[in-house]
XYZ file of C-alpha atoms in Angstrom:
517
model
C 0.000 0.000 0.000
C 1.225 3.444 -0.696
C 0.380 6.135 0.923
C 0.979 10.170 -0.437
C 1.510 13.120 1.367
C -1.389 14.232 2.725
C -2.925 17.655 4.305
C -5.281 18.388 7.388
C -2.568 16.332 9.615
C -3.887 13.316 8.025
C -0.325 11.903 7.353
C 0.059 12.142 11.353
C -3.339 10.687 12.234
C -2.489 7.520 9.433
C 1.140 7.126 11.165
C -0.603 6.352 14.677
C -2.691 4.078 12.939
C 0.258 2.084 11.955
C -0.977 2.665 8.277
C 2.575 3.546 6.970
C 3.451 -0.342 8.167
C 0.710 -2.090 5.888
C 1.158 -3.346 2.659
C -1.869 -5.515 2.834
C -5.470 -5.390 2.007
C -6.185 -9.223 3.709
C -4.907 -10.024 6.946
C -4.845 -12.018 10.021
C -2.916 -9.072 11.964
C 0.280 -8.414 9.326
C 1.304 -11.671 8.179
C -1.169 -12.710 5.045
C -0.375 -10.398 2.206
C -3.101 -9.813 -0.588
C -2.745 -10.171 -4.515
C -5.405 -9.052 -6.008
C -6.184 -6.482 -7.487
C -5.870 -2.556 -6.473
C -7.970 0.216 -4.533
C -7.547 3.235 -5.062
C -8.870 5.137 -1.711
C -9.592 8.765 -2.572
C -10.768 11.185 -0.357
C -14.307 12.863 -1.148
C -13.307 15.904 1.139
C -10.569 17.424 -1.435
C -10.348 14.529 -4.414
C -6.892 13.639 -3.118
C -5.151 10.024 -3.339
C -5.016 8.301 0.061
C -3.851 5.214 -0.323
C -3.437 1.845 -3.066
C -4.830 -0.960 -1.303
C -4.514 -4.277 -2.521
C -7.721 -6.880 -2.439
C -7.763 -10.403 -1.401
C -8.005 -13.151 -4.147
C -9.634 -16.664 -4.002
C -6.224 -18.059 -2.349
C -5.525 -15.374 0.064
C -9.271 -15.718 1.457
C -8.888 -19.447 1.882
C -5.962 -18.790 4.436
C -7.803 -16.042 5.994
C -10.501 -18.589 6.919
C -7.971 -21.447 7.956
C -6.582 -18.770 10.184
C -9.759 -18.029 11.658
C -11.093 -21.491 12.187
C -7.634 -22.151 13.960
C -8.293 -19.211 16.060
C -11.810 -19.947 16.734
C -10.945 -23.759 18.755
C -8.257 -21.769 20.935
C -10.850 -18.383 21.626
C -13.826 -20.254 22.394
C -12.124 -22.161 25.191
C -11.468 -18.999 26.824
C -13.609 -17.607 29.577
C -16.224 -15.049 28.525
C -14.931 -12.326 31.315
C -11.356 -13.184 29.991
C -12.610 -12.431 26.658
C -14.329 -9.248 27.843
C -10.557 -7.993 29.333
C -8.750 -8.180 25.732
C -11.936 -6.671 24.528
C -12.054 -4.059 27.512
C -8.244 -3.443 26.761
C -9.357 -2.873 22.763
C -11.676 -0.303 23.725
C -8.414 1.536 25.754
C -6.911 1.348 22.465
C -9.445 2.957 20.595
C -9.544 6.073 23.004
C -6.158 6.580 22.976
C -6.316 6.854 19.256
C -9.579 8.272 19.019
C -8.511 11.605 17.688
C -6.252 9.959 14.693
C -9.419 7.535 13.871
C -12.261 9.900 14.029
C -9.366 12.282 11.872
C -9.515 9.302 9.244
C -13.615 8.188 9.358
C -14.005 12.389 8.688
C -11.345 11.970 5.529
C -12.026 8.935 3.988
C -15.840 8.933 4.303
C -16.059 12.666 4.319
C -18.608 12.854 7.859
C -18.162 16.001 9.759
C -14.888 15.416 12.640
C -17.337 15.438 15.085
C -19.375 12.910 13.534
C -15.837 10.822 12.927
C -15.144 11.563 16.871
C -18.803 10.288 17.689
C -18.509 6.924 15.347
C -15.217 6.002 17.659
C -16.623 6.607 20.726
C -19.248 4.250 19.252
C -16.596 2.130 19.458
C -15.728 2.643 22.614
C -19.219 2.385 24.510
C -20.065 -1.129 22.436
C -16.747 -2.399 23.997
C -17.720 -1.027 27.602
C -21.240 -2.842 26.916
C -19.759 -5.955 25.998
C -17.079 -6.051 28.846
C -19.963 -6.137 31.290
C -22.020 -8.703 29.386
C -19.090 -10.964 29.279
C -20.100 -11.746 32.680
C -23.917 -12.313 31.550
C -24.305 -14.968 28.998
C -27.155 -15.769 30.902
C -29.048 -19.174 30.158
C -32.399 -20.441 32.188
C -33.052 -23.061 34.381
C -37.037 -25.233 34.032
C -38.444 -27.537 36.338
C -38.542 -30.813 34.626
C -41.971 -32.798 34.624
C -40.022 -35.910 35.392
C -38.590 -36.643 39.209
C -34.825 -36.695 39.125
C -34.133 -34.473 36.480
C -32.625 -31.062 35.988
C -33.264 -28.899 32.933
C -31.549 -25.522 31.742
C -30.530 -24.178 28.555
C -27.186 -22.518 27.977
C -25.432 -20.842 25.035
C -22.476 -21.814 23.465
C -20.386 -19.624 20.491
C -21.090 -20.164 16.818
C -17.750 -19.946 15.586
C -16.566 -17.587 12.617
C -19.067 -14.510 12.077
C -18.658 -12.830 8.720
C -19.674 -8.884 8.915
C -19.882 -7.002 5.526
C -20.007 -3.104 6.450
C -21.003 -0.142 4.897
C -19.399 2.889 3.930
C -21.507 5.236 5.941
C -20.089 4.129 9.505
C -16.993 2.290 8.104
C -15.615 1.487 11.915
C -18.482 1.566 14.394
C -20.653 -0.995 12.618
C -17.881 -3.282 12.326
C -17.157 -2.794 15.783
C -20.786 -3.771 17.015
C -20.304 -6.866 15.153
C -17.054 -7.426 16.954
C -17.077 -6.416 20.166
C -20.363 -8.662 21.116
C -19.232 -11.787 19.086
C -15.655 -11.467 20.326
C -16.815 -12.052 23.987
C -20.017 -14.352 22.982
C -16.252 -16.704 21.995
C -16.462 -15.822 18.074
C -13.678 -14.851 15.558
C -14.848 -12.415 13.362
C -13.902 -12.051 9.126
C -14.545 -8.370 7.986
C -15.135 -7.045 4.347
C -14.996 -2.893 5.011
C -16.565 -1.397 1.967
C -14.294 -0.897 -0.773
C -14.938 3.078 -0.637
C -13.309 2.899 2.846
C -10.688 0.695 2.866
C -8.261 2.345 5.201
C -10.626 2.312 8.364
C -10.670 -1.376 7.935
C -6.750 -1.409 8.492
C -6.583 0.924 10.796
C -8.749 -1.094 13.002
C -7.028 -4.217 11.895
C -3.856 -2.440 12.917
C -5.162 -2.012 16.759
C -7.120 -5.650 17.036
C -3.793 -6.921 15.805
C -1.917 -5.176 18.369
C -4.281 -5.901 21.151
C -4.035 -9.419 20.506
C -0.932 -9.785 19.908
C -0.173 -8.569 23.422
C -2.186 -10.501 25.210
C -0.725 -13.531 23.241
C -4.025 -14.630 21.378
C -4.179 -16.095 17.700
C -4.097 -13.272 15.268
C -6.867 -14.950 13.417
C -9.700 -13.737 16.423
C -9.807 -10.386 14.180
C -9.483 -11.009 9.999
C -9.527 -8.375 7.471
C -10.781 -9.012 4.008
C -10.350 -5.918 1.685
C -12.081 -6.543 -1.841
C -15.599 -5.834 -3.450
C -18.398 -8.019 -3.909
C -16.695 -11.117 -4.677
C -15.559 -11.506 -1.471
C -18.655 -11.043 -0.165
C -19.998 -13.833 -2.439
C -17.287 -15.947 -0.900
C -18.520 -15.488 2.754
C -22.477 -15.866 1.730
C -21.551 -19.206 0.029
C -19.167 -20.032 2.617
C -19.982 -22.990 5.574
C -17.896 -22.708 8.101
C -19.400 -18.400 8.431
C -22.528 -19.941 10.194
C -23.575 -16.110 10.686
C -22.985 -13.153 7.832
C -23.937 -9.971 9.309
C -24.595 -7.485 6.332
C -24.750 -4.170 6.693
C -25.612 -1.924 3.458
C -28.626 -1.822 0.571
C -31.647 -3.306 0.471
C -30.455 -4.986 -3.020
C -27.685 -6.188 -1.623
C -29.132 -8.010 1.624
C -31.373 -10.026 -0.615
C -28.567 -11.395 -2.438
C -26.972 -12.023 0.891
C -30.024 -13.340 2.333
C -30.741 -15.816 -0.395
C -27.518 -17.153 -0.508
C -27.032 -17.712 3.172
C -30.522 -18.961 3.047
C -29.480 -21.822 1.024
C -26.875 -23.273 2.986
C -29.122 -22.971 6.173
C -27.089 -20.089 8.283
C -27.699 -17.582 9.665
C -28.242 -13.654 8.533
C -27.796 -10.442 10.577
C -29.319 -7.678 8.316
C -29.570 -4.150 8.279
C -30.229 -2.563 5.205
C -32.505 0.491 3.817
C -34.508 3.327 5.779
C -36.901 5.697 4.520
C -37.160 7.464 8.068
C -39.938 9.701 8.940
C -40.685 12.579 11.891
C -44.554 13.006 12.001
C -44.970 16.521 13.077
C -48.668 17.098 15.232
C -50.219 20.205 15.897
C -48.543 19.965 19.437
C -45.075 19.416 18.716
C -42.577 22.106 20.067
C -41.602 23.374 16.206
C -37.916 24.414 17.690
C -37.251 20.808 18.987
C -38.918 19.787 15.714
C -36.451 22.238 13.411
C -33.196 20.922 15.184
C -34.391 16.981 14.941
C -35.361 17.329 11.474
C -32.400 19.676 10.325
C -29.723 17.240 11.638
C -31.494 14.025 10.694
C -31.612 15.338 7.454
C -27.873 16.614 6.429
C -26.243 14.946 8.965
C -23.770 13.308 7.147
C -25.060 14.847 4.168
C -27.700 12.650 4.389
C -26.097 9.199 4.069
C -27.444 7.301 7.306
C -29.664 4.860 7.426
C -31.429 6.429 9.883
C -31.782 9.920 7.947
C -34.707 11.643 7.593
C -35.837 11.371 4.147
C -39.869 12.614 5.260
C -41.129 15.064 7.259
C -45.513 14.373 8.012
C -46.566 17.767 8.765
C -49.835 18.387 9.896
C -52.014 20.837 7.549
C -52.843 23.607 10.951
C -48.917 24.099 11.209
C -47.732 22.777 7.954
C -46.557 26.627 7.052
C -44.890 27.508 10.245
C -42.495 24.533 10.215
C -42.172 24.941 6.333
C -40.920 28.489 6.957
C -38.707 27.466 10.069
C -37.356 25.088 8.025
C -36.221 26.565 4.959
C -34.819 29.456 7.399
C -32.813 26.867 9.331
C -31.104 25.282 5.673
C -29.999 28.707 4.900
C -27.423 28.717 7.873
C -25.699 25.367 6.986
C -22.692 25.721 6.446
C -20.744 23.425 4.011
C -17.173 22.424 3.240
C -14.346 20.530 4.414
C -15.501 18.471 7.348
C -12.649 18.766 8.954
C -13.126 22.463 9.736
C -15.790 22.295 12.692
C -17.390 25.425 11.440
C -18.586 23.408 9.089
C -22.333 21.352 9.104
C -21.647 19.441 5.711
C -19.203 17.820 3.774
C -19.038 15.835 0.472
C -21.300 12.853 -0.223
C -19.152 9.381 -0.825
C -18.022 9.849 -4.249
C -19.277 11.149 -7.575
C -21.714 8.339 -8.112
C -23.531 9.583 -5.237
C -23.404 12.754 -6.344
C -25.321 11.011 -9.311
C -27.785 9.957 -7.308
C -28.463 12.746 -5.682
C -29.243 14.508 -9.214
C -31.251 12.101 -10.457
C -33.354 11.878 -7.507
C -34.148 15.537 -7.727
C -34.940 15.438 -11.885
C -37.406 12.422 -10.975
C -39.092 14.828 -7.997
C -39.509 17.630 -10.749
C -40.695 14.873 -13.314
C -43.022 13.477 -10.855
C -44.359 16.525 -9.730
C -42.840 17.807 -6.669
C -42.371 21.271 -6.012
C -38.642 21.909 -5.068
C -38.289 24.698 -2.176
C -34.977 25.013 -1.079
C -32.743 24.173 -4.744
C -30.029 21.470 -4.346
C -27.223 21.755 -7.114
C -23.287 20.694 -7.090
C -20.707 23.018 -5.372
C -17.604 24.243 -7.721
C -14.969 26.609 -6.911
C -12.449 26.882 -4.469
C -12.599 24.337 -1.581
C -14.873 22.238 -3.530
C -12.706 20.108 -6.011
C -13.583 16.797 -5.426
C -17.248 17.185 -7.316
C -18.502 15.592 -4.354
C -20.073 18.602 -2.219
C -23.998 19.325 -2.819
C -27.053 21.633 -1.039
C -29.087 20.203 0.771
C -32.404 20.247 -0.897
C -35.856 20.348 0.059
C -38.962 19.288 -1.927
C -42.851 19.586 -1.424
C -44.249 15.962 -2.656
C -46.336 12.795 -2.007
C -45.929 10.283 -0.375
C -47.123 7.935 -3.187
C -44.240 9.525 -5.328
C -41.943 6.424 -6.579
C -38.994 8.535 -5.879
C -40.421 8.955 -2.110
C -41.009 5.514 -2.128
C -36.943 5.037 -2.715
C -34.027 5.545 -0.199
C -31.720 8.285 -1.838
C -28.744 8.302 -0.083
C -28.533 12.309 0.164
C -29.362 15.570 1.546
C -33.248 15.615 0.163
C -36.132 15.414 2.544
C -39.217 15.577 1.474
C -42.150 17.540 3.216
C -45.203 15.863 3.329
C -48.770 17.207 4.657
C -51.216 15.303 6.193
C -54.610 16.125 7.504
C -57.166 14.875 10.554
C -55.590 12.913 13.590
C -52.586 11.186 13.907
C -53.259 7.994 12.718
C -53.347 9.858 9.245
C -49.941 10.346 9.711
C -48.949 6.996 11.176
C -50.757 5.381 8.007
C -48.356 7.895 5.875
C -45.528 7.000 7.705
C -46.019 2.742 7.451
C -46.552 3.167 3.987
C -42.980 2.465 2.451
C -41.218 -0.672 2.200
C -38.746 -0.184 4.695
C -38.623 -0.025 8.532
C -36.078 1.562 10.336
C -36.145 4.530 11.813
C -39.183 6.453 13.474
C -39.971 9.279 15.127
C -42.925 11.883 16.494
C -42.978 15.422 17.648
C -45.692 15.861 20.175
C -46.963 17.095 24.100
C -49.916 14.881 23.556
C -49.349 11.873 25.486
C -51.886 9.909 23.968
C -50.725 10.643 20.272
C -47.033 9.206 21.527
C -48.566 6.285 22.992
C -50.569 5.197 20.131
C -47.297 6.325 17.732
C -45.612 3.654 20.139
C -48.516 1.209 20.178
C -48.998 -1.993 18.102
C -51.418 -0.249 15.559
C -48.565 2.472 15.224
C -44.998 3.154 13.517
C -43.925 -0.296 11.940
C -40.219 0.674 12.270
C -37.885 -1.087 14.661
C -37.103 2.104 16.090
C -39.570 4.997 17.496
C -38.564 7.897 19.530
C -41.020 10.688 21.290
C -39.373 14.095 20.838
C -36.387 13.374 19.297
C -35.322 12.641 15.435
C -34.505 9.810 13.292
C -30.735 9.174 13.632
C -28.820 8.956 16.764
C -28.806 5.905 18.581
C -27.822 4.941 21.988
C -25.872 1.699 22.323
C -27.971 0.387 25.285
C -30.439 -0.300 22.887
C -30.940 -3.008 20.348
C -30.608 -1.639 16.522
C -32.337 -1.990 13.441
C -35.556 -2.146 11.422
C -38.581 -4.524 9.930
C -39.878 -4.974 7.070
C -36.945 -4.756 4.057
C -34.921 -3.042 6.270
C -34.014 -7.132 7.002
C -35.232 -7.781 10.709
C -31.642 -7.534 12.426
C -30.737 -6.074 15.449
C -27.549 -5.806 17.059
C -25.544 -3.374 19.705
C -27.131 -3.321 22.961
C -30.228 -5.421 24.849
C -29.909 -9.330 24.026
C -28.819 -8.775 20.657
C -25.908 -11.038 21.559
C -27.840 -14.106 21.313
C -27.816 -14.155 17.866
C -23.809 -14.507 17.705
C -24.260 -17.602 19.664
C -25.940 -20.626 19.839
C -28.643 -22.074 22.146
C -28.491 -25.858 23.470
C -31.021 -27.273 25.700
C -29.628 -29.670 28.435
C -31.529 -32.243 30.815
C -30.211 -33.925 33.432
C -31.403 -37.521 35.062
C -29.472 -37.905 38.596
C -31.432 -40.469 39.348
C -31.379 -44.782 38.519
C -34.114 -45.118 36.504
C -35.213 -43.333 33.290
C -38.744 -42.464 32.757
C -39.922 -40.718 29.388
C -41.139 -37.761 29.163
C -45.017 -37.379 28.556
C -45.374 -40.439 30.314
C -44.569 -42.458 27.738
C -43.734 -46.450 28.558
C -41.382 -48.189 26.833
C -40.403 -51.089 29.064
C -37.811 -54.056 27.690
C-alpha cells in the first residue's frame, strides 16, 4: 500500500494508525499479504489520493478462513470475562487513538470530525457494553416434569461470524459486530466497503496489536479488503454460520438468499426511509433541530436519515418556513473544519444519485423549495459537495417511495388525527427509523402502540438518527429484521443448546410415555 503526502494532519493521524506499516489489504494481523487487485482510496473531502490498497483473491481468502477457524478452537475455550478484558483493553486502544481515527472516518468517508469523533466513541461504549455482558451470557433453568431431572438451557459460540459493512459508519458498525461476538467466543472475518478501505486497516492495525499482546491467535480479528466477490465468498461459505450485512436493500437479498441456502444464519440491516410526524402539538424548535440534523447529517447518508417530514395541515406553514430558514445557515465544506455542518457525499456516483433523484421529484411533480445543485470553486474540487435540498411531494411519489442516499427530505402534509400520519408514515417498504414530535401523550402512545410506527425504532421528541448503544438496533420490514448493539442482541452470535439432566437410577420418558424391555 502506498500512501501520499497528505494535508489536514492526516499523514500524522495515518502514522498512529500504523498505516505507513501495511502493505496488505487481507490479513490475520500483518502476516497474510493480498494479490489481487488494487484500490484506489480517494478522499471525497478534497479529491486527493489516500492510499493503493490491494484486495484479497480466491487463495488469500482461503488462508484467511484457515486462520480463523484455527483461532476460533483456541478463543472459544477462553472464559467469557477473559474475553471481555482483551476486549475491555481494545476499547483503551481505541480512546487513545480516538482523535487519529475519528481524523480518518471524517477523511475517507467525508462525515463532519465530530461525527468521525462520535462513530469512535461508538466504538468505545459497544466495547464497555460488551465487557460487562461478558459476565452475563445468561441461560435459564425449568423444572422438569419428570422426578430426578434437571433442565436448563445454555449458550455456546457459533464460531466464525462474517460482517460485511457499509461505507456510511466504516468502523463503528464493524465494531458492534465485533465487540459482542468477540466475547459471545467468536472470531470475526470483515469485508470494510471498498470506498473505505483504510478504516478497515486501521482497526485491523489495533485488534492486531491488542491481541498480539495478550498472546491470542491473530486470526480472532481477519480483514478481508475486496468488493463483492468476497462477499460472495462469505455468503456461500460454511464454516461463516452467521454473515452480518450491513448496506442496501439490493444487496441483503442477495446475501439473504444465498445464506438462506446453505441454512445459516443472517444479521441484516439494510434500507430506511425514516420519517418525523410533526402534530399540531409538537414544540416546532425541537422539531427544526431533529429534522435539520437528521436530514444533512452526514449529508444525508445514514440509514437512519430523515428522508420525510408528516406535517400536519394547521402548522404545515410555520415549520415549512422554520425550516427553509434553518437550511440557509448550513454551512458546508471541508468536514474537517468544525465550522462546518456538511461535507461531500461518498463519491461522484452519489453525487449522481443525488441529481437524479431531484430530476425524478420535478418529473413526478414535486415542487422543489430550497434548490439542491453541485458546489464548484475553491474548496470544492472533489465534485462531491452538494445543497441540501428540500422538496414539497407525495408520499405515493416512486422517488419517495426510494431511499436516496442524500441531503433531500421531502415535506409531506397530512390532515385529521394522527393515525393519518402513522398510516403515511407505514406506507414504504422499509422499517427503520421512526420518530414523532408531540406534548400529547396519547398521540405518543398510540405512535408507540402496536397499531402504530412499523419501524424497529420509534422515539417521542427526538429525530430519526442517533442511537444509543444500550439499545438493540435496526428495522422490519426490508430493512431485514436484524438487530444488534445493545439489549440481548448477543444471542444471535451464539448458539442455544437445551440440556436435561437424570441424577437419578431409573429413566422415565417424558409425557409419560412407557417403553419397558
Amino acid at each position: 500500500m502506498a500512501v501520499v503526502e497528505l494535508d489536514f494532519g492526516i499523514q500524522n493521524a495515518l502514522e498512529r494508525l500504523g498505516i505507513e506499516t501495511v502493505n496488505n489489504g487481507s490479513s490475520t494481523g500483518k502476516d497474510f499479504f493480498s494479490s489481487g487487485e488494487i484500490i484506489d482510496s480517494y478522499s471525497p473531502v478534497d479529491g486527493a489520493l489516500i492510499a493503493k490498497v490491494k484486495t484479497s483473491t480466491r487463495e488469500d481468502y482461503e488462508k484467511v478462513m484457515s486462520a480463523a477457524n484455527k483461532a476460533f478452537k483456541v478463543w472459544r475455550k477462553i472464559p467469557a470475562p477473559q474475553r471481555g478484558e482483551v476486549v475491555r483493553q481494545f476499547g483503551e486502544k481505541l480512546r487513545e487513538l480516538k482523535e487519529p481515527l475519528g481524523k480518518l472516518v471524517s477523511y475517507e468517508m467525508g462525515k463532519s470530525y465530530q461525527e468521525g469523533l462520535g462513530e469512535v466513541q461508538e466504538m468505545i461504549d459497544i466495547c464497555d457494553f460488551a465487557v460487562g455482558l461478558s459476565r452475563q451470557l445468561h441461560g435459564l433453568t425449568m423444572h422438569s416434569e419428570r422426578p430426578g431431572h434437571r433442565m436448563y438451557e445454555q449458550y455456546h459460540p457459533l464460531g466464525a461470524v462474517g460482517i460485511i459493512s457499509a461505507f456510511n459508519f466504516p468502523v463503528a458498525v464493524w465494531a458492534w459486530n465485533t465487540a459482542l461476538a468477540w466475547v459471545c467466543g467468536d472470531v470475526c472475518v470483515w469485508k470494510p466497503s471498498e470506498k473505505t478501505p483504510l478504516c478497515g486497516i486501521a482497526c485491523q492495525n489495533i485488534a492486531a496489536e491488542v491481541l498480539a499482546a495478550n498472546k491470542m491467535p491473530e486470526g480472532i480479528s481477519c480483514l478481508i479488503n475486496g468488493d463483492y466477490r468476497v462477499g460472495e465468498f462469505m455468503s456461500h461459505d460454511q464454516r461463516i454460520p452467521l454473515v452480518s450485512a450491513t448496506g442496501s436493500i439490493r444487496m441483503g437479498k442477495i446475501v439473504a438468499q444465498a445464506v438462506a441456502a446453505r441454512l445459516g444464519k443472517s444479521l441484516l440491516e439494510l434500507g430506511g426511509n425514516n420519517a418525523i410526524i410533526v402534530t399540531p402539538e409538537a414544540d416546532i424548535k425541537m422539531t427544526v433541530i431533529g429534522a435539520v440534523f437528521g436530514a444533512v447529517g452526514t449529508a444525508g447518508q445514514r440509514c437512519t436519515s430523515t428522508r420525510r417530514l408528516i406535517v400536519h395541515e394547521s402548522v404545515y406553514d410555520r415549520v415549512k418556513d422554520a425550516i427553509v430558514d434553518a437550511y440557509k445557515q448550513l454551512r458546508i465544506g471541508n468536514p474537517l473544519d468544525e465550522n462546518n455542518h456538511i461535507g461531500p457525499l461518498i463519491d461522484k456516483g452519489a453525487v449522481a444519485d443525488y441529481q437524479n433523484a431531484l430530476n425524478a421529484v420535478v418529473d413526478q411533480g414535486g415542487t422543489i423549495i430550497v434548490d439542491g445543485g453541485i458546489l464548484e470553486g475553491e474548496g470544492y474540487e472533489s465534485g462531491c459537495y452538494v445543497k441540501p435540498a428540500i422538496v414539497e411531494a407525495a408520499n405515493s411519489m416512486e422517488i419517495v417511495q426510494h431511499e436516496t442516499f442524500a441531503p433531500i427530505l421531502y415535506l409531506l402534509k397530512y390532515e385529521g388525527n394522527v393515525s393519518n400520519a402513522i398510516d403515511i408514515q407505514n406506507n414504504v417498504v422499509q422499517g427503520l427509523s421512526s420518530a414523532i414530535m408531540t406534548g400529547n401523550l396519547r398521540e405518543a402512545e398510540q405512535f408507540l402502540s402496536a397499531s402504530g410506527s412499523d419501524c424497529g425504532i420509534a422515539n417521542v421528541n427526538i429525530g430519526t438518527s442517533g442511537a444509543e448503544i444500550g439499545g438493540a438496533f435496526g428495522g422490519e420490514k426490508e430493512t431485514g429484521g436484524g438487530r444488534e448493539s445493545g439489549s440481548d442482541a448477543w444471542k444471535i452470535y451464539m448458539r442455544r443448546q437445551t440440556n436435561t439432566i437424570n441424577y437419578t437410577e431409573d429413566l422415565p420418558l417424558a409425557q409419560g410415555i412407557k417403553f419397558d424391555l
